[in-house]
Amino acid sequence: MSNPNVSRREFLRRNSLTGLGAVLSPSLLSASSIEQPTIPAPNPEIPTSSSRTEAPALLGGKPVRSKEWPTWPMWQPETDEKQLLEVIRSGIWSRANVVTEFEAKWAATLGVKRSLAVVNGTNAIMAALAQFDIRGGDEVLVTPYTFIGTVAPILMVGAMPVFVDVDPETFQIDPAQIEARITPRTRAIIPVHILGLPANMTLIMPIAKKHNLVVIEDACQAHMAEINHRKVGTLGDAGCFSFQNSKNLAIGEGGAIVSNDDAFMDRCFSYQNYGNPYGQVSGVIGAGTLRQGTKLRLTEYQAAIGLAQLTRLDAQTTVRNENAAYLKSKIKDIPGIVPYKLYDDVTRAAFHLFPFRFKKEQFKGLSRDVFVKALSAEGIPCSKGYATLNTMPYLNDTFQTKNYRKMYPKSMLDFNSYLERNHCPQNDRLCREEAVWFTQNMLLGSRSDMDEIANAIEKIYENADKLLTQK
Ligand SMILES: *Cc1c(COP(=O)(O)O)cnc(C)c1O
């Protein structure tokens, strides 16, 4: 938490001291030199507090930073291309041994019995919901602070999303508000480990158990994140991952469902292959397709790319955690900057994003829009993050479909009363006023990169009054 009692003088004094402490730890140096051969060595000239008194870059001053950030995704031809070329030259491109190898390695990495690779995270969630028989008339609890890829699958299976407000300190679903939104129709909850920070599974699981809810974790941003040394995605009935281009394990497109439940995983496998027999989904030999299904199969060359990325994931996760903790320590005392909080039992986060809350009252009333523009102009790209997912037109569009009008009483589909029932004021404030993010690739840089982020924020803090003229 930022401390409003820190005086400006004390704030400047502390920062001029910590600004000198920008020494690269040997572990970071070696990790980043292994992982990112293309990143230039850190600039020894770390801006000091004097550069913060220069004009903001948005007003024509010199930016704090002019270097590029680590690019994403990463690709190392020497190590990454051998298996990929073998796959391409083999002519076996559709799902076969390499996908199976990727699934086995992903399950082993997470410490879970089974993993099934599919085309993307959105369809992983859709398949998991369908194979737990979450269907028309069922309600699914979910946070509004997430990507559309969490909620679209709920609507794809004909179920009704019910939004639970967030805990703004952690950006996660607020466990204390879950029970108030449970009805006799509630069948499932999707805890989303949003931004790669673990949701409070320690409180969520007992609530789910008490109300007999299926728990499908959306870990699409949370590869390798842990609660009490257990990987998220393996704590509920099933976990879903995304390997889309921006994600911490990037294939371009791709996803996975993981679970310790063999019967469920066999149903998922069958489902992603047209409903054809697999494992416990078996029938009379020659009876053909047994279940309702679709086709969600990953290709062999996607799996080969995934295997290459997997070799770096653990080391990259360590670098992100170290840099995030360091950056948090550098910015937490800047008045008006409130970095994320992790729950006490989180032993590792994924940091798909690095979030903080921006309090404009402590920036002389500067709007978040101008703050984000000014910080970006300093060479520190950042964004405002999500818009309110519980108020967007896709919901009403779905409610007006033929299927929804047949499955639900008219009163449940009235959009104005839906908006009222699903009002989430904490989330509104995060989305509309306070949240600011940095992307995960920035956390793969060096400590001096983190110093530059902190220095740029301080520079904007010092110059907030001059920026008030901007829109
Ligand atoms: C990316 C993402 C998804 C969807 O994954 P895709 O592979 O893009 O379909 C779902 N939920 C969250 C939280 C995500 O970040």
CSV table of C-alpha atoms and ligand atoms in Angstrom, one decimal:
chain,number,residue,atom,x,y,z
A,1,MET,CA,0.0,0.0,0.0
A,2,SER,CA,1.3,3.5,-0.7
A,3,ASN,CA,1.6,5.5,2.4
A,4,PRO,CA,0.0,9.0,2.0
A,5,ASN,CA,1.9,10.1,5.1
A,6,VAL,CA,5.3,9.9,3.4
A,7,SER,CA,6.3,13.5,2.9
A,8,ARG,CA,7.6,14.6,-0.5
A,9,ARG,CA,11.0,15.3,1.0
A,10,GLU,CA,11.2,11.9,2.7
A,11,PHE,CA,10.0,10.3,-0.6
A,12,LEU,CA,12.8,12.0,-2.6
A,13,ARG,CA,15.4,11.2,0.0
A,14,ARG,CA,14.5,7.5,0.0
A,15,ASN,CA,14.5,7.3,-3.7
A,16,SER,CA,17.8,9.0,-4.3
A,17,LEU,CA,19.3,6.4,-2.0
A,18,THR,CA,17.6,3.4,-3.5
A,19,GLY,CA,18.4,4.7,-7.0
A,20,LEU,CA,22.1,4.1,-6.3
A,21,GLY,CA,21.4,0.5,-5.3
A,22,ALA,CA,20.8,-0.6,-8.9
A,23,VAL,CA,23.3,-3.5,-8.9
A,24,LEU,CA,22.6,-6.5,-11.1
A,25,SER,CA,22.5,-9.7,-9.1
A,26,PRO,CA,24.6,-12.4,-10.7
A,27,SER,CA,21.7,-14.8,-10.9
A,28,LEU,CA,19.7,-12.3,-12.9
A,29,LEU,CA,22.6,-11.6,-15.2
A,30,SER,CA,23.1,-15.2,-16.0
A,31,ALA,CA,19.4,-16.0,-16.3
A,32,SER,CA,18.8,-13.1,-18.7
A,33,SER,CA,21.9,-13.7,-20.7
A,34,ILE,CA,20.9,-17.3,-21.3
A,35,GLU,CA,17.3,-16.5,-22.1
A,36,GLN,CA,17.5,-13.4,-24.2
A,37,PRO,CA,20.7,-13.3,-26.3
A,38,THR,CA,19.4,-10.4,-28.3
A,39,ILE,CA,18.9,-8.0,-25.4
A,40,PRO,CA,21.5,-5.3,-25.1
A,41,ALA,CA,23.6,-5.2,-21.9
A,42,PRO,CA,22.1,-2.9,-19.2
A,43,ASN,CA,22.9,0.7,-19.5
A,44,PRO,CA,25.3,1.7,-16.7
A,45,GLU,CA,24.0,5.2,-16.8
A,46,ILE,CA,20.9,4.7,-14.7
A,47,PRO,CA,18.9,7.9,-14.5
A,48,THR,CA,19.2,9.6,-11.2
A,49,SER,CA,16.7,11.9,-9.5
A,50,SER,CA,18.1,14.8,-11.5
A,51,SER,CA,16.6,13.4,-14.7
A,52,ARG,CA,13.2,13.4,-13.0
A,53,THR,CA,13.2,17.1,-12.8
A,54,GLU,CA,13.5,17.4,-16.6
A,55,ALA,CA,10.4,18.1,-18.6
A,56,PRO,CA,8.1,15.1,-19.2
A,57,ALA,CA,8.6,13.4,-22.5
A,58,LEU,CA,5.0,14.0,-23.3
A,59,LEU,CA,5.7,17.7,-23.2
A,60,GLY,CA,8.9,17.4,-25.3
A,61,GLY,CA,11.5,16.5,-22.7
A,62,LYS,CA,14.0,13.6,-23.0
A,63,PRO,CA,12.4,10.2,-22.3
A,64,VAL,CA,13.8,8.3,-19.3
A,65,ARG,CA,14.3,5.3,-21.6
A,66,SER,CA,14.9,4.9,-25.3
A,67,LYS,CA,16.0,1.2,-25.5
A,68,GLU,CA,13.7,-1.5,-26.8
A,69,TRP,CA,12.1,-4.0,-24.4
A,70,PRO,CA,12.7,-7.8,-24.7
A,71,THR,CA,10.6,-9.0,-27.6
A,72,TRP,CA,8.0,-11.8,-27.3
A,73,PRO,CA,7.7,-14.6,-28.2
A,74,MET,CA,11.4,-15.7,-28.1
A,75,TRP,CA,12.9,-18.1,-30.6
A,76,GLN,CA,16.4,-19.6,-30.6
A,77,PRO,CA,17.0,-21.3,-33.9
A,78,GLU,CA,20.0,-23.4,-32.7
A,79,THR,CA,17.9,-25.1,-30.0
A,80,ASP,CA,14.3,-24.7,-31.2
A,81,GLU,CA,14.3,-25.6,-34.8
A,82,LYS,CA,15.5,-29.2,-34.9
A,83,GLN,CA,12.3,-31.0,-33.8
A,84,LEU,CA,10.1,-28.5,-35.6
A,85,LEU,CA,11.9,-29.2,-38.9
A,86,GLU,CA,11.7,-32.9,-38.3
A,87,VAL,CA,7.9,-32.7,-37.8
A,88,ILE,CA,7.5,-30.6,-41.0
A,89,ARG,CA,9.7,-32.9,-43.1
A,90,SER,CA,7.9,-36.0,-41.7
A,91,GLY,CA,4.6,-35.1,-43.3
A,92,ILE,CA,2.8,-36.1,-40.1
A,93,TRP,CA,1.2,-32.8,-39.2
A,94,SER,CA,-2.1,-33.8,-37.7
A,95,ARG,CA,-2.2,-34.9,-34.0
A,96,ALA,CA,0.2,-37.7,-33.3
A,97,ASN,CA,3.3,-38.5,-31.1
A,98,VAL,CA,4.6,-34.9,-30.7
A,99,VAL,CA,1.3,-33.7,-29.3
A,100,THR,CA,1.3,-36.6,-26.9
A,101,GLU,CA,4.9,-35.8,-25.9
A,102,PHE,CA,3.9,-32.2,-25.2
A,103,GLU,CA,0.9,-33.3,-23.2
A,104,ALA,CA,3.0,-35.6,-21.1
A,105,LYS,CA,5.6,-32.9,-20.4
A,106,TRP,CA,3.0,-30.3,-19.6
A,107,ALA,CA,1.3,-32.7,-17.1
A,108,ALA,CA,4.7,-33.5,-15.5
A,109,THR,CA,5.6,-29.8,-15.3
A,110,LEU,CA,2.4,-29.1,-13.4
A,111,GLY,CA,2.3,-32.2,-11.3
A,112,VAL,CA,-1.0,-33.4,-12.6
A,113,LYS,CA,-2.1,-36.8,-13.9
A,114,ARG,CA,-3.5,-35.8,-17.3
A,115,SER,CA,-3.2,-33.0,-19.9
A,116,LEU,CA,-5.0,-32.7,-23.2
A,117,ALA,CA,-3.8,-30.2,-25.8
A,118,VAL,CA,-6.5,-28.3,-27.7
A,119,VAL,CA,-6.7,-25.4,-30.2
A,120,ASN,CA,-6.9,-22.6,-27.7
A,121,GLY,CA,-7.8,-21.6,-24.1
A,122,THR,CA,-11.3,-20.5,-25.0
A,123,ASN,CA,-12.2,-23.9,-26.3
A,124,ALA,CA,-10.4,-25.6,-23.5
A,125,ILE,CA,-12.8,-23.9,-21.1
A,126,MET,CA,-15.8,-24.6,-23.3
A,127,ALA,CA,-14.9,-28.3,-23.5
A,128,ALA,CA,-14.3,-28.6,-19.7
A,129,LEU,CA,-17.7,-27.0,-19.0
A,130,ALA,CA,-19.4,-29.2,-21.5
A,131,GLN,CA,-17.8,-32.4,-20.2
A,132,PHE,CA,-18.9,-31.6,-16.6
A,133,ASP,CA,-22.4,-31.2,-18.2
A,134,ILE,CA,-22.7,-27.5,-17.5
A,135,ARG,CA,-25.5,-26.6,-19.9
A,136,GLY,CA,-28.6,-24.5,-20.5
A,137,GLY,CA,-30.2,-23.2,-17.3
A,138,ASP,CA,-27.0,-23.6,-15.3
A,139,GLU,CA,-25.3,-20.6,-13.7
A,140,VAL,CA,-21.5,-20.2,-13.6
A,141,LEU,CA,-19.8,-17.9,-11.2
A,142,VAL,CA,-17.0,-15.8,-12.7
A,143,THR,CA,-15.0,-12.6,-12.1
A,144,PRO,CA,-15.7,-9.6,-14.4
A,145,TYR,CA,-12.0,-8.8,-14.2
A,146,THR,CA,-10.8,-11.1,-17.0
A,147,PHE,CA,-10.5,-11.6,-20.7
A,148,ILE,CA,-13.6,-12.4,-22.9
A,149,GLY,CA,-12.1,-15.9,-23.4
A,150,THR,CA,-13.3,-16.8,-19.9
A,151,VAL,CA,-16.9,-15.8,-20.4
A,152,ALA,CA,-17.5,-16.6,-24.0
A,153,PRO,CA,-17.3,-20.4,-23.3
A,154,ILE,CA,-20.0,-20.1,-20.6
A,155,LEU,CA,-22.3,-18.7,-23.2
A,156,MET,CA,-21.2,-21.3,-25.8
A,157,VAL,CA,-22.5,-24.1,-23.7
A,158,GLY,CA,-25.8,-22.3,-23.0
A,159,ALA,CA,-25.1,-21.4,-19.4
A,160,MET,CA,-25.6,-18.1,-17.6
A,161,PRO,CA,-22.5,-16.1,-16.4
A,162,VAL,CA,-23.0,-14.7,-12.9
A,163,PHE,CA,-20.4,-12.1,-12.0
A,164,VAL,CA,-18.8,-11.8,-8.6
A,165,ASP,CA,-17.0,-8.6,-7.7
A,166,VAL,CA,-13.2,-8.4,-7.2
A,167,ASP,CA,-10.8,-7.7,-4.4
A,168,PRO,CA,-9.1,-4.6,-5.7
A,169,GLU,CA,-5.9,-5.2,-3.7
A,170,THR,CA,-5.3,-8.5,-5.6
A,171,PHE,CA,-7.3,-7.9,-8.7
A,172,GLN,CA,-8.9,-11.4,-8.2
A,173,ILE,CA,-12.4,-12.6,-7.5
A,174,ASP,CA,-13.4,-11.7,-3.9
A,175,PRO,CA,-14.1,-14.9,-2.0
A,176,ALA,CA,-16.2,-13.0,0.5
A,177,GLN,CA,-18.7,-12.0,-2.2
A,178,ILE,CA,-19.2,-15.5,-3.8
A,179,GLU,CA,-21.9,-16.9,-1.6
A,180,ALA,CA,-24.2,-14.0,-2.0
A,181,ARG,CA,-24.4,-14.8,-5.8
A,182,ILE,CA,-25.1,-18.5,-5.4
A,183,THR,CA,-28.7,-19.6,-6.4
A,184,PRO,CA,-30.3,-23.1,-6.7
A,185,ARG,CA,-29.2,-23.0,-10.4
A,186,THR,CA,-25.4,-22.4,-9.6
A,187,ARG,CA,-23.5,-25.4,-10.9
A,188,ALA,CA,-19.9,-24.2,-11.4
A,189,ILE,CA,-17.3,-21.6,-10.6
A,190,ILE,CA,-14.4,-20.5,-12.8
A,191,PRO,CA,-11.7,-19.0,-10.6
A,192,VAL,CA,-9.5,-17.0,-13.0
A,193,HIS,CA,-5.9,-16.5,-11.9
A,194,ILE,CA,-6.0,-13.2,-13.7
A,195,LEU,CA,-2.8,-11.3,-14.7
A,196,GLY,CA,-0.9,-14.5,-13.6
A,197,LEU,CA,-1.6,-13.8,-9.9
A,198,PRO,CA,-3.2,-16.7,-8.1
A,199,ALA,CA,-6.8,-16.4,-7.0
A,200,ASN,CA,-7.6,-17.2,-3.4
A,201,MET,CA,-8.2,-21.0,-3.9
A,202,THR,CA,-7.7,-21.6,-0.2
A,203,LEU,CA,-11.0,-19.9,0.4
A,204,ILE,CA,-12.7,-20.7,-2.9
A,205,MET,CA,-12.4,-24.5,-2.7
A,206,PRO,CA,-14.3,-24.9,0.6
A,207,ILE,CA,-17.1,-22.7,-0.7
A,208,ALA,CA,-17.3,-24.8,-3.9
A,209,LYS,CA,-17.4,-28.0,-1.8
A,210,LYS,CA,-20.1,-26.7,0.5
A,211,HIS,CA,-22.4,-25.8,-2.5
A,212,ASN,CA,-21.4,-28.8,-4.6
A,213,LEU,CA,-19.9,-26.6,-7.4
A,214,VAL,CA,-17.6,-27.8,-10.2
A,215,VAL,CA,-14.4,-25.8,-10.1
A,216,ILE,CA,-12.7,-25.1,-13.5
A,217,GLU,CA,-9.6,-22.9,-13.0
A,218,ASP,CA,-8.9,-20.5,-15.8
A,219,ALA,CA,-5.1,-20.5,-15.6
A,220,CYS,CA,-4.7,-19.1,-19.1
A,221,GLN,CA,-2.4,-16.4,-17.8
A,222,ALA,CA,-0.9,-18.3,-14.9
A,223,HIS,CA,1.5,-20.9,-16.2
A,224,MET,CA,3.8,-22.1,-13.3
A,225,ALA,CA,2.0,-20.0,-10.6
A,226,GLU,CA,1.7,-21.8,-7.3
A,227,ILE,CA,-0.2,-21.8,-4.0
A,228,ASN,CA,1.6,-23.6,-1.2
A,229,HIS,CA,4.0,-25.0,-3.8
A,230,ARG,CA,1.1,-26.6,-5.9
A,231,LYS,CA,0.6,-25.3,-9.4
A,232,VAL,CA,-2.6,-23.4,-10.1
A,233,GLY,CA,-4.7,-25.2,-12.7
A,234,THR,CA,-4.3,-28.4,-10.7
A,235,LEU,CA,-6.2,-27.4,-7.6
A,236,GLY,CA,-9.8,-27.5,-8.8
A,237,ASP,CA,-11.7,-30.2,-10.8
A,238,ALA,CA,-9.9,-29.1,-14.0
A,239,GLY,CA,-7.6,-26.4,-15.1
A,240,CYS,CA,-7.4,-24.6,-18.5
A,241,PHE,CA,-4.4,-23.0,-20.1
A,242,SER,CA,-3.8,-20.9,-23.2
A,243,PHE,CA,-0.7,-20.9,-25.4
A,244,GLN,CA,-1.7,-17.9,-27.5
A,245,ASN,CA,1.1,-15.6,-28.7
A,246,SER,CA,1.2,-13.2,-25.8
A,247,LYS,CA,1.0,-15.9,-23.1
A,248,ASN,CA,3.9,-17.0,-20.9
A,249,LEU,CA,4.1,-20.2,-22.9
A,250,ALA,CA,3.6,-19.1,-26.4
A,251,ILE,CA,2.8,-21.3,-29.4
A,252,GLY,CA,0.8,-18.7,-31.4
A,253,GLU,CA,-2.5,-20.5,-30.7
A,254,GLY,CA,-3.1,-23.5,-28.5
A,255,GLY,CA,-4.5,-24.5,-25.2
A,256,ALA,CA,-4.7,-27.4,-22.7
A,257,ILE,CA,-7.1,-28.9,-20.2
A,258,VAL,CA,-5.5,-30.6,-17.2
A,259,SER,CA,-7.1,-32.8,-14.5
A,260,ASN,CA,-6.5,-35.8,-12.2
A,261,ASP,CA,-10.0,-37.1,-13.1
A,262,ASP,CA,-9.5,-39.9,-15.7
A,263,ALA,CA,-13.2,-40.2,-16.7
A,264,PHE,CA,-13.5,-36.5,-17.3
A,265,MET,CA,-10.2,-36.4,-19.3
A,266,ASP,CA,-11.4,-39.3,-21.4
A,267,ARG,CA,-14.6,-37.5,-22.1
A,268,CYS,CA,-12.6,-34.3,-23.1
A,269,PHE,CA,-10.4,-36.4,-25.4
A,270,SER,CA,-13.4,-37.9,-27.1
A,271,TYR,CA,-15.0,-34.5,-27.4
A,272,GLN,CA,-12.0,-32.9,-29.1
A,273,ASN,CA,-12.0,-35.7,-31.6
A,274,TYR,CA,-15.7,-35.6,-32.7
A,275,GLY,CA,-17.0,-37.7,-29.8
A,276,ASN,CA,-15.2,-40.8,-31.1
A,277,PRO,CA,-14.3,-43.6,-28.6
A,278,TYR,CA,-11.4,-43.0,-26.2
A,279,GLY,CA,-10.5,-44.6,-22.9
A,280,GLN,CA,-13.6,-45.0,-20.7
A,281,VAL,CA,-15.7,-43.5,-23.6
A,282,SER,CA,-16.1,-46.9,-25.2
A,283,GLY,CA,-18.9,-48.9,-26.9
A,284,VAL,CA,-19.5,-51.8,-29.2
A,285,ILE,CA,-16.6,-52.1,-31.6
A,286,GLY,CA,-17.6,-50.7,-34.9
A,287,ALA,CA,-20.4,-48.6,-33.5
A,288,GLY,CA,-18.7,-45.4,-34.7
A,289,THR,CA,-19.1,-42.0,-33.0
A,290,LEU,CA,-20.5,-42.3,-29.5
A,291,ARG,CA,-20.9,-38.8,-28.1
A,292,GLN,CA,-21.6,-35.3,-29.1
A,293,GLY,CA,-18.3,-33.8,-30.0
A,294,THR,CA,-16.3,-31.3,-32.1
A,295,LYS,CA,-12.8,-31.0,-33.3
A,296,LEU,CA,-10.2,-29.1,-31.3
A,297,ARG,CA,-7.1,-31.0,-32.1
A,298,LEU,CA,-3.6,-29.4,-31.9
A,299,THR,CA,-1.1,-30.0,-34.7
A,300,GLU,CA,2.3,-31.6,-34.4
A,301,TYR,CA,4.2,-28.5,-35.4
A,302,GLN,CA,2.4,-26.5,-32.8
A,303,ALA,CA,3.4,-29.1,-30.2
A,304,ALA,CA,7.0,-28.9,-31.4
A,305,ILE,CA,7.0,-25.1,-30.8
A,306,GLY,CA,5.4,-25.7,-27.4
A,307,LEU,CA,8.1,-28.1,-26.4
A,308,ALA,CA,10.8,-25.6,-27.3
A,309,GLN,CA,9.1,-22.9,-25.3
A,310,LEU,CA,8.7,-25.2,-22.4
A,311,THR,CA,12.4,-25.6,-21.9
A,312,ARG,CA,12.6,-21.9,-21.0
A,313,LEU,CA,9.4,-21.4,-19.0
A,314,ASP,CA,10.7,-22.2,-15.5
A,315,ALA,CA,13.8,-19.9,-15.8
A,316,GLN,CA,11.7,-17.1,-17.3
A,317,THR,CA,9.2,-17.5,-14.5
A,318,THR,CA,11.9,-17.0,-11.9
A,319,VAL,CA,13.2,-13.9,-13.6
A,320,ARG,CA,9.7,-12.4,-13.8
A,321,ASN,CA,9.2,-13.1,-10.1
A,322,GLU,CA,12.5,-11.5,-9.1
A,323,ASN,CA,12.0,-8.5,-11.2
A,324,ALA,CA,8.3,-8.0,-10.1
A,325,ALA,CA,9.3,-8.1,-6.5
A,326,TYR,CA,12.1,-5.7,-7.1
A,327,LEU,CA,9.9,-3.3,-9.1
A,328,LYS,CA,7.2,-3.5,-6.5
A,329,SER,CA,9.7,-2.6,-3.8
A,330,LYS,CA,10.9,0.4,-5.8
A,331,ILE,CA,7.4,1.9,-6.6
A,332,LYS,CA,5.3,1.0,-3.5
A,333,ASP,CA,6.2,4.2,-1.6
A,334,ILE,CA,5.4,6.5,-4.5
A,335,PRO,CA,2.3,8.3,-3.3
A,336,GLY,CA,-0.7,7.3,-5.5
A,337,ILE,CA,0.9,4.0,-6.7
A,338,VAL,CA,-0.5,0.9,-5.2
A,339,PRO,CA,1.1,-2.3,-6.5
A,340,TYR,CA,-0.7,-5.7,-6.6
A,341,LYS,CA,-0.9,-7.8,-3.4
A,342,LEU,CA,-0.4,-11.6,-3.4
A,343,TYR,CA,-2.3,-13.8,-1.0
A,344,ASP,CA,-0.2,-15.1,1.9
A,345,ASP,CA,0.0,-18.7,0.6
A,346,VAL,CA,1.2,-17.8,-2.9
A,347,THR,CA,4.6,-19.3,-3.3
A,348,ARG,CA,5.1,-18.2,-6.9
A,349,ALA,CA,3.2,-16.0,-9.4
A,350,ALA,CA,3.3,-16.1,-13.2
A,351,PHE,CA,3.2,-12.3,-13.7
A,352,HIS,CA,1.6,-12.4,-17.1
A,353,LEU,CA,1.1,-8.8,-16.3
A,354,PHE,CA,2.4,-6.5,-13.5
A,355,PRO,CA,-0.5,-4.5,-12.2
A,356,PHE,CA,-0.8,-1.5,-9.9
A,357,ARG,CA,-3.6,0.9,-9.0
A,358,PHE,CA,-3.2,4.6,-9.9
A,359,LYS,CA,-4.7,7.0,-7.4
A,360,LYS,CA,-5.1,10.3,-9.2
A,361,GLU,CA,-5.8,12.3,-6.0
A,362,GLN,CA,-2.1,11.9,-5.1
A,363,PHE,CA,-1.1,12.9,-8.6
A,364,LYS,CA,-2.8,16.4,-8.3
A,365,GLY,CA,-5.9,15.0,-10.0
A,366,LEU,CA,-4.0,13.9,-13.1
A,367,SER,CA,-6.2,11.5,-15.1
A,368,ARG,CA,-5.2,7.9,-15.6
A,369,ASP,CA,-5.4,8.4,-19.4
A,370,VAL,CA,-2.8,11.1,-19.2
A,371,PHE,CA,-0.7,9.2,-16.8
A,372,VAL,CA,-0.6,6.2,-19.1
A,373,LYS,CA,0.3,8.4,-22.1
A,374,ALA,CA,3.0,10.2,-20.2
A,375,LEU,CA,4.6,7.0,-18.9
A,376,SER,CA,4.5,5.5,-22.4
A,377,ALA,CA,6.1,8.6,-23.8
A,378,GLU,CA,9.0,8.1,-21.2
A,379,GLY,CA,9.7,4.7,-23.0
A,380,ILE,CA,7.7,2.6,-20.5
A,381,PRO,CA,4.8,1.1,-22.4
A,382,CYS,CA,1.7,0.5,-20.2
A,383,SER,CA,-2.0,0.1,-20.5
A,384,LYS,CA,-5.3,0.7,-18.6
A,385,GLY,CA,-6.2,-3.0,-18.9
A,386,TYR,CA,-9.6,-4.5,-19.1
A,387,ALA,CA,-13.0,-2.9,-19.7
A,388,THR,CA,-16.0,-4.1,-17.7
A,389,LEU,CA,-16.9,-7.5,-19.1
A,390,ASN,CA,-20.2,-7.7,-17.1
A,391,THR,CA,-21.8,-4.8,-19.0
A,392,MET,CA,-20.8,-5.4,-22.7
A,393,PRO,CA,-23.3,-6.0,-25.6
A,394,TYR,CA,-22.2,-9.6,-26.3
A,395,LEU,CA,-24.3,-10.7,-23.2
A,396,ASN,CA,-27.5,-9.2,-24.5
A,397,ASP,CA,-26.8,-10.4,-28.0
A,398,THR,CA,-26.6,-14.0,-26.6
A,399,PHE,CA,-29.7,-13.5,-24.6
A,400,GLN,CA,-31.6,-12.6,-27.8
A,401,THR,CA,-30.6,-15.8,-29.6
A,402,LYS,CA,-33.2,-18.5,-30.3
A,403,ASN,CA,-31.5,-20.9,-28.0
A,404,TYR,CA,-31.4,-18.6,-25.0
A,405,ARG,CA,-35.0,-17.5,-25.5
A,406,LYS,CA,-36.0,-21.2,-25.4
A,407,MET,CA,-33.8,-22.1,-22.4
A,408,TYR,CA,-34.5,-19.3,-20.0
A,409,PRO,CA,-37.6,-17.4,-18.7
A,410,LYS,CA,-38.0,-13.9,-20.1
A,411,SER,CA,-37.3,-12.3,-16.8
A,412,MET,CA,-33.8,-13.8,-16.6
A,413,LEU,CA,-32.9,-12.4,-20.1
A,414,ASP,CA,-34.0,-8.8,-19.4
A,415,PHE,CA,-30.7,-7.0,-19.8
A,416,ASN,CA,-31.4,-4.1,-17.5
A,417,SER,CA,-32.2,-6.4,-14.6
A,418,TYR,CA,-29.3,-8.6,-15.5
A,419,LEU,CA,-27.0,-5.5,-15.3
A,420,GLU,CA,-28.4,-4.7,-11.8
A,421,ARG,CA,-28.0,-8.3,-10.5
A,422,ASN,CA,-24.4,-8.4,-11.8
A,423,HIS,CA,-23.3,-4.9,-10.7
A,424,CYS,CA,-19.6,-5.0,-9.5
A,425,PRO,CA,-18.6,-1.6,-8.2
A,426,GLN,CA,-15.1,-2.6,-7.2
A,427,ASN,CA,-14.4,-3.9,-10.7
A,428,ASP,CA,-15.9,-0.8,-12.2
A,429,ARG,CA,-13.4,1.3,-10.3
A,430,LEU,CA,-10.4,-0.9,-11.4
A,431,CYS,CA,-11.4,-0.9,-15.0
A,432,ARG,CA,-12.6,2.7,-15.4
A,433,GLU,CA,-10.2,4.6,-13.0
A,434,GLU,CA,-7.3,2.8,-11.4
A,435,ALA,CA,-5.7,-0.2,-13.0
A,436,VAL,CA,-2.4,0.1,-14.9
A,437,TRP,CA,-0.4,-2.8,-16.3
A,438,PHE,CA,3.0,-3.7,-17.6
A,439,THR,CA,3.4,-6.7,-19.9
A,440,GLN,CA,5.3,-9.9,-18.9
A,441,ASN,CA,8.1,-9.4,-21.5
A,442,MET,CA,9.2,-6.2,-19.7
A,443,LEU,CA,9.8,-8.3,-16.5
A,444,LEU,CA,12.3,-10.4,-18.5
A,445,GLY,CA,14.7,-7.4,-18.6
A,446,SER,CA,17.4,-6.4,-16.1
A,447,ARG,CA,17.2,-4.7,-12.8
A,448,SER,CA,18.3,-1.4,-14.4
A,449,ASP,CA,15.3,-1.8,-16.7
A,450,MET,CA,13.1,-2.0,-13.5
A,451,ASP,CA,14.9,1.1,-12.2
A,452,GLU,CA,14.0,2.9,-15.3
A,453,ILE,CA,10.3,2.0,-14.9
A,454,ALA,CA,10.4,3.3,-11.3
A,455,ASN,CA,12.3,6.5,-12.3
A,456,ALA,CA,9.8,7.2,-15.0
A,457,ILE,CA,6.9,6.9,-12.6
A,458,GLU,CA,8.7,9.2,-10.1
A,459,LYS,CA,9.3,11.7,-12.9
A,460,ILE,CA,5.6,11.8,-13.7
A,461,TYR,CA,4.8,12.1,-10.0
A,462,GLU,CA,7.2,15.1,-9.7
A,463,ASN,CA,5.7,16.7,-12.9
A,464,ALA,CA,2.1,15.9,-12.4
A,465,ASP,CA,1.1,19.6,-12.2
A,466,LYS,CA,2.7,20.4,-15.6
A,467,LEU,CA,0.9,17.4,-17.2
A,468,LEU,CA,-2.6,18.7,-16.0
A,469,THR,CA,-2.8,20.6,-19.3
A,470,GLN,CA,-2.9,17.4,-21.3
A,471,LYS,CA,-5.9,15.4,-22.4
B,1,LIG,C1,-6.0,-15.8,-23.2
B,1,LIG,C2,-7.1,-16.1,-22.2
B,1,LIG,C3,-8.1,-17.0,-22.5
B,1,LIG,C4,-8.4,-17.6,-23.8
B,1,LIG,O1,-7.3,-18.2,-24.4
B,1,LIG,P1,-7.1,-18.2,-26.0
B,1,LIG,O2,-6.1,-19.2,-26.2
B,1,LIG,O3,-6.8,-16.9,-26.4
B,1,LIG,O4,-8.4,-18.7,-26.5
B,1,LIG,C5,-9.0,-17.2,-21.5
B,1,LIG,N1,-8.9,-16.6,-20.3
B,1,LIG,C6,-7.9,-15.8,-20.0
B,1,LIG,C7,-7.8,-15.2,-18.6
B,1,LIG,C8,-7.0,-15.5,-21.0
B,1,LIG,O5,-6.0,-14.6,-20.7
